[in-house]
PDB file of C-alpha atoms in Angstrom:
ATOM      1  CA  ARG A   1      84.219 -94.148-181.209  1.00 73.00           C
ATOM      2  CA  TYR A   2      81.991 -93.484-178.195  1.00 74.00           C
ATOM      3  CA  GLU A   3      81.111 -90.029-179.427  1.00 75.00           C
ATOM      4  CA  ASN A   4      79.523 -91.508-182.549  1.00 78.00           C
ATOM      5  CA  THR A   5      77.243 -93.654-180.419  1.00 85.00           C
ATOM      6  CA  LEU A   6      75.860 -90.624-178.593  1.00 87.00           C
ATOM      7  CA  ASP A   7      73.776 -89.777-181.669  1.00 85.00           C
ATOM      8  CA  ILE A   8      72.422 -93.324-181.732  1.00 87.00           C
ATOM      9  CA  TYR A   9      71.385 -93.126-178.089  1.00 88.00           C
ATOM     10  CA  ASP A  10      69.747 -89.764-178.725  1.00 89.00           C
ATOM     11  CA  GLN A  11      67.628 -91.500-181.377  1.00 89.00           C
ATOM     12  CA  VAL A  12      66.788 -94.374-179.016  1.00 88.00           C
ATOM     13  CA  ILE A  13      65.872 -91.933-176.249  1.00 91.00           C
ATOM     14  CA  ALA A  14      63.677 -89.944-178.633  1.00 92.00           C
ATOM     15  CA  ILE A  15      61.658 -93.102-179.266  1.00 92.00           C
ATOM     16  CA  THR A  16      61.693 -94.463-175.690  1.00 91.00           C
ATOM     17  CA  PRO A  17      62.426 -91.613-173.275  1.00 91.00           C
ATOM     18  CA  ASP A  18      61.241 -93.639-170.276  1.00 94.00           C
ATOM     19  CA  LEU A  19      63.782 -96.399-170.798  1.00 93.00           C
ATOM     20  CA  ALA A  20      66.474 -95.928-168.147  1.00 95.00           C
ATOM     21  CA  GLU A  21      68.919 -98.160-170.007  1.00 93.00           C
ATOM     22  CA  GLY A  22      69.077 -95.696-172.898  1.00 93.00           C
ATOM     23  CA  TRP A  23      70.017 -92.904-170.505  1.00 95.00           C
ATOM     24  CA  ARG A  24      72.577 -95.153-168.769  1.00 95.00           C
ATOM     25  CA  ARG A  25      74.269 -96.037-172.038  1.00 94.00           C
ATOM     26  CA  LYS A  26      74.248 -92.445-173.215  1.00 95.00           C
ATOM     27  CA  GLY A  27      75.854 -91.437-169.921  1.00 96.00           C
ATOM     28  CA  PHE A  28      78.522 -94.116-170.296  1.00 95.00           C
ATOM     29  CA  CYS A  29      79.363 -93.020-173.846  1.00 94.00           C
ATOM     30  CA  ALA A  30      79.459 -89.385-172.770  1.00 96.00           C
ATOM     31  CA  LEU A  31      81.851 -90.259-169.904  1.00 95.00           C
ATOM     32  CA  LYS A  32      84.124 -92.145-172.292  1.00 93.00           C
ATOM     33  CA  SER A  33      84.012 -89.136-174.648  1.00 94.00           C
ATOM     34  CA  GLU A  34      84.897 -86.803-171.752  1.00 95.00           C
ATOM     35  CA  ARG A  35      81.609 -84.960-172.153  1.00 96.00           C
ATOM     36  CA  TYR A  36      80.966 -84.798-168.440  1.00 97.00           C
ATOM     37  CA  GLU A  37      77.994 -82.427-168.417  1.00 98.00           C
ATOM     38  CA  SER A  38      76.200 -84.614-170.922  1.00 96.00           C
ATOM     39  CA  ALA A  39      77.080 -87.695-168.865  1.00 97.00           C
ATOM     40  CA  ARG A  40      75.826 -86.130-165.645  1.00 98.00           C
ATOM     41  CA  ASP A  41      72.593 -85.042-167.304  1.00 98.00           C
ATOM     42  CA  ALA A  42      71.995 -88.442-168.922  1.00 97.00           C
ATOM     43  CA  TYR A  43      72.553 -90.272-165.653  1.00 98.00           C
ATOM     44  CA  GLN A  44      70.274 -87.818-163.876  1.00 98.00           C
ATOM     45  CA  ARG A  45      67.489 -88.512-166.385  1.00 97.00           C
ATOM     46  CA  GLY A  46      68.016 -92.243-165.893  1.00 97.00           C
ATOM     47  CA  LEU A  47      67.831 -91.756-162.140  1.00 98.00           C
ATOM     48  CA  GLU A  48      64.473 -90.004-162.508  1.00 97.00           C
ATOM     49  CA  ILE A  49      63.233 -93.347-163.855  1.00 97.00           C
ATOM     50  CA  LEU A  50      65.251 -95.644-161.539  1.00 97.00           C
ATOM     51  CA  PRO A  51      66.152 -93.500-158.495  1.00 97.00           C
ATOM     52  CA  ASP A  52      67.853 -96.329-156.579  1.00 97.00           C
ATOM     53  CA  ASP A  53      70.149 -97.528-159.351  1.00 98.00           C
ATOM     54  CA  SER A  54      73.497 -97.595-157.585  1.00 98.00           C
ATOM     55  CA  ASP A  55      75.552 -97.843-160.775  1.00 97.00           C
ATOM     56  CA  MET A  56      73.955 -94.760-162.315  1.00 98.00           C
ATOM     57  CA  LEU A  57      74.332 -92.869-159.034  1.00 98.00           C
ATOM     58  CA  ALA A  58      78.026 -93.718-158.847  1.00 98.00           C
ATOM     59  CA  SER A  59      78.557 -92.792-162.482  1.00 98.00           C
ATOM     60  CA  ARG A  60      76.710 -89.504-162.049  1.00 98.00           C
ATOM     61  CA  GLY A  61      78.941 -88.841-159.052  1.00 98.00           C
ATOM     62  CA  TYR A  62      82.024 -89.514-161.119  1.00 98.00           C
ATOM     63  CA  ALA A  63      80.829 -87.052-163.774  1.00 98.00           C
ATOM     64  CA  GLU A  64      80.202 -84.474-161.018  1.00 98.00           C
ATOM     65  CA  GLY A  65      83.764 -84.974-159.787  1.00 97.00           C
ATOM     66  CA  LYS A  66      85.147 -84.488-163.280  1.00 97.00           C
ATOM     67  CA  LEU A  67      83.133 -81.252-163.449  1.00 98.00           C
ATOM     68  CA  GLY A  68      84.801 -80.040-160.251  1.00 97.00           C
ATOM     69  CA  ASP A  69      81.991 -80.613-157.778  1.00 97.00           C
ATOM     70  CA  TYR A  70      83.637 -82.807-155.142  1.00 96.00           C
ATOM     71  CA  LEU A  71      80.737 -82.641-152.675  1.00 97.00           C
ATOM     72  CA  ALA A  72      78.131 -83.646-155.264  1.00 97.00           C
ATOM     73  CA  ALA A  73      80.425 -86.433-156.450  1.00 98.00           C
ATOM     74  CA  MET A  74      80.918 -87.891-152.993  1.00 98.00           C
ATOM     75  CA  SER A  75      77.261 -87.474-152.089  1.00 98.00           C
ATOM     76  CA  ALA A  76      76.104 -89.421-155.150  1.00 98.00           C
ATOM     77  CA  ILE A  77      78.676 -92.181-154.709  1.00 98.00           C
ATOM     78  CA  ASP A  78      77.993 -92.488-150.981  1.00 98.00           C
ATOM     79  CA  ARG A  79      74.278 -92.823-151.785  1.00 98.00           C
ATOM     80  CA  ALA A  80      75.130 -95.546-154.328  1.00 98.00           C
ATOM     81  CA  LEU A  81      77.066 -97.400-151.627  1.00 98.00           C
ATOM     82  CA  GLU A  82      74.164 -97.066-149.182  1.00 98.00           C
ATOM     83  CA  ILE A  83      71.970 -98.782-151.750  1.00 98.00           C
ATOM     84  CA  ASP A  84      74.555-101.441-152.654  1.00 98.00           C
ATOM     85  CA  PRO A  85      77.426-101.687-150.143  1.00 98.00           C
ATOM     86  CA  GLU A  86      79.169-104.272-152.356  1.00 98.00           C
ATOM     87  CA  ASN A  87      79.212-102.173-155.531  1.00 98.00           C
ATOM     88  CA  ALA A  88      82.838-102.529-156.593  1.00 98.00           C
ATOM     89  CA  ARG A  89      82.481 -99.973-159.378  1.00 97.00           C
ATOM     90  CA  ALA A  90      81.203 -97.356-156.932  1.00 98.00           C
ATOM     91  CA  TYR A  91      84.228 -97.921-154.675  1.00 98.00           C
ATOM     92  CA  MET A  92      86.511 -97.711-157.707  1.00 97.00           C
ATOM     93  CA  LEU A  93      84.946 -94.442-158.881  1.00 97.00           C
ATOM     94  CA  LYS A  94      85.105 -93.038-155.352  1.00 98.00           C
ATOM     95  CA  GLY A  95      88.795 -93.941-155.287  1.00 96.00           C
ATOM     96  CA  GLU A  96      89.317 -92.170-158.595  1.00 95.00           C
ATOM     97  CA  ILE A  97      87.570 -89.045-157.265  1.00 96.00           C
ATOM     98  CA  HIS A  98      89.754 -89.098-154.136  1.00 96.00           C
ATOM     99  CA  SER A  99      92.818 -89.392-156.366  1.00 93.00           C
ATOM    100  CA  MET A 100      91.654 -86.512-158.593  1.00 92.00           C
ATOM    101  CA  TYR A 101      91.514 -84.300-155.532  1.00 93.00           C
ATOM    102  CA  GLY A 102      94.929 -85.387-154.219  1.00 92.00           C
ATOM    103  CA  GLU A 103      93.600 -87.735-151.530  1.00 93.00           C
ATOM    104  CA  ARG A 104      95.728 -90.678-152.591  1.00 89.00           C
ATOM    105  CA  THR A 105      95.705 -92.599-149.296  1.00 91.00           C
ATOM    106  CA  GLU A 106      91.917 -92.582-149.272  1.00 96.00           C
ATOM    107  CA  ALA A 107      91.936 -93.468-152.977  1.00 95.00           C
ATOM    108  CA  MET A 108      93.995 -96.590-152.280  1.00 92.00           C
ATOM    109  CA  LYS A 109      91.605 -97.631-149.492  1.00 96.00           C
ATOM    110  CA  MET A 110      88.630 -97.340-151.840  1.00 97.00           C
ATOM    111  CA  LEU A 111      90.412 -99.287-154.570  1.00 95.00           C
ATOM    112  CA  ASP A 112      91.360-102.011-152.087  1.00 93.00           C
ATOM    113  CA  THR A 113      87.701-102.282-151.132  1.00 97.00           C
ATOM    114  CA  ALA A 114      86.643-102.411-154.780  1.00 97.00           C
ATOM    115  CA  LEU A 115      89.095-105.223-155.381  1.00 93.00           C
ATOM    116  CA  ARG A 116      87.705-107.232-152.475  1.00 94.00           C
ATOM    117  CA  PHE A 117      84.282-107.193-154.141  1.00 96.00           C
ATOM    118  CA  ASP A 118      85.511-107.724-157.722  1.00 96.00           C
ATOM    119  CA  PRO A 119      89.011-109.264-157.650  1.00 91.00           C
ATOM    120  CA  HIS A 120      89.239-109.872-161.407  1.00 89.00           C
ATOM    121  CA  ASN A 121      88.184-106.457-162.694  1.00 90.00           C
ATOM    122  CA  PRO A 122      90.930-104.984-164.910  1.00 88.00           C
ATOM    123  CA  ASP A 123      89.455-101.480-164.540  1.00 91.00           C
ATOM    124  CA  ILE A 124      90.220-101.582-160.818  1.00 92.00           C
ATOM    125  CA  PHE A 125      93.822-102.603-161.470  1.00 87.00           C
ATOM    126  CA  ASN A 126      94.080 -99.792-164.019  1.00 87.00           C
ATOM    127  CA  SER A 127      92.860 -97.327-161.378  1.00 91.00           C
ATOM    128  CA  PHE A 128      95.468 -98.687-158.967  1.00 86.00           C
ATOM    129  CA  PHE A 129      98.085 -98.163-161.684  1.00 87.00           C
ATOM    130  CA  ILE A 130      97.133 -94.501-162.124  1.00 86.00           C
ATOM    131  CA  VAL A 131      97.077 -93.731-158.385  1.00 87.00           C
ATOM    132  CA  GLN A 132     100.370 -95.554-157.814  1.00 85.00           C
ATOM    133  CA  MET A 133     102.028 -93.645-160.661  1.00 86.00           C
ATOM    134  CA  LYS A 134     100.820 -90.366-159.132  1.00 83.00           C
ATOM    135  CA  ASN A 135     102.298 -91.494-155.793  1.00 81.00           C
ATOM    136  CA  GLY A 136     105.649 -92.386-157.365  1.00 82.00           C
ATOM    137  CA  ASP A 137     105.150 -96.080-156.539  1.00 80.00           C
ATOM    138  CA  TYR A 138     106.457 -97.304-159.882  1.00 80.00           C
ATOM    139  CA  LEU A 139     106.963-100.923-158.805  1.00 82.00           C
ATOM    140  CA  GLY A 140     103.390-101.095-157.472  1.00 78.00           C
ATOM    141  CA  ALA A 141     102.166 -99.476-160.678  1.00 76.00           C
ATOM    142  CA  ALA A 142     104.009-102.022-162.795  1.00 81.00           C
ATOM    143  CA  ILE A 143     102.470-104.858-160.795  1.00 80.00           C
ATOM    144  CA  SER A 144      98.986-103.341-161.117  1.00 74.00           C
ATOM    145  CA  TYR A 145      99.487-102.919-164.851  1.00 73.00           C
ATOM    146  CA  PHE A 146     100.531-106.561-165.171  1.00 76.00           C
ATOM    147  CA  ARG A 147      97.605-107.706-163.020  1.00 73.00           C
ATOM    148  CA  SER A 148      95.151-105.747-165.217  1.00 68.00           C
ATOM    149  CA  ALA A 149      96.446-107.627-168.241  1.00 69.00           C
ATOM    150  CA  ILE A 150      95.853-111.029-166.640  1.00 72.00           C
ATOM    151  CA  ALA A 151      92.752-110.200-164.598  1.00 61.00           C
ATOM    152  CA  PHE A 152      90.447-112.148-166.842  1.00 55.00           C
TER     153      PHE A 152
END
């Protein structure tokens, strides 16, 4: 589904290459399609237009983490949090990166922080679910899963 939209965003970008939103949306679709290099590159192009966009910085960092570059991931997400210290999505993505690299205690701290800033975000509860499952905390995971379903 998301992969099909990448072609549409390529067409939009061809017409309006200086529109950061086109690059952001292409990056999002590429992330959802697990095309991490394309996501990183799209977010980077968007950041050339809007260099202080904390959401694009955090998303680029997440793509970097998925590509195996932990330092670049953390650097981008930390920069996003310098710009917007209440960016729940950036904390969530930082938690997911920590979890990817086996740092589950730190991941839980980041997810707790994300939840403080956005207590009804089902994506945060889903991230909790994944980290708790990896930790063997099945009761906590079940609660997080339930909370994600009723978060709205």
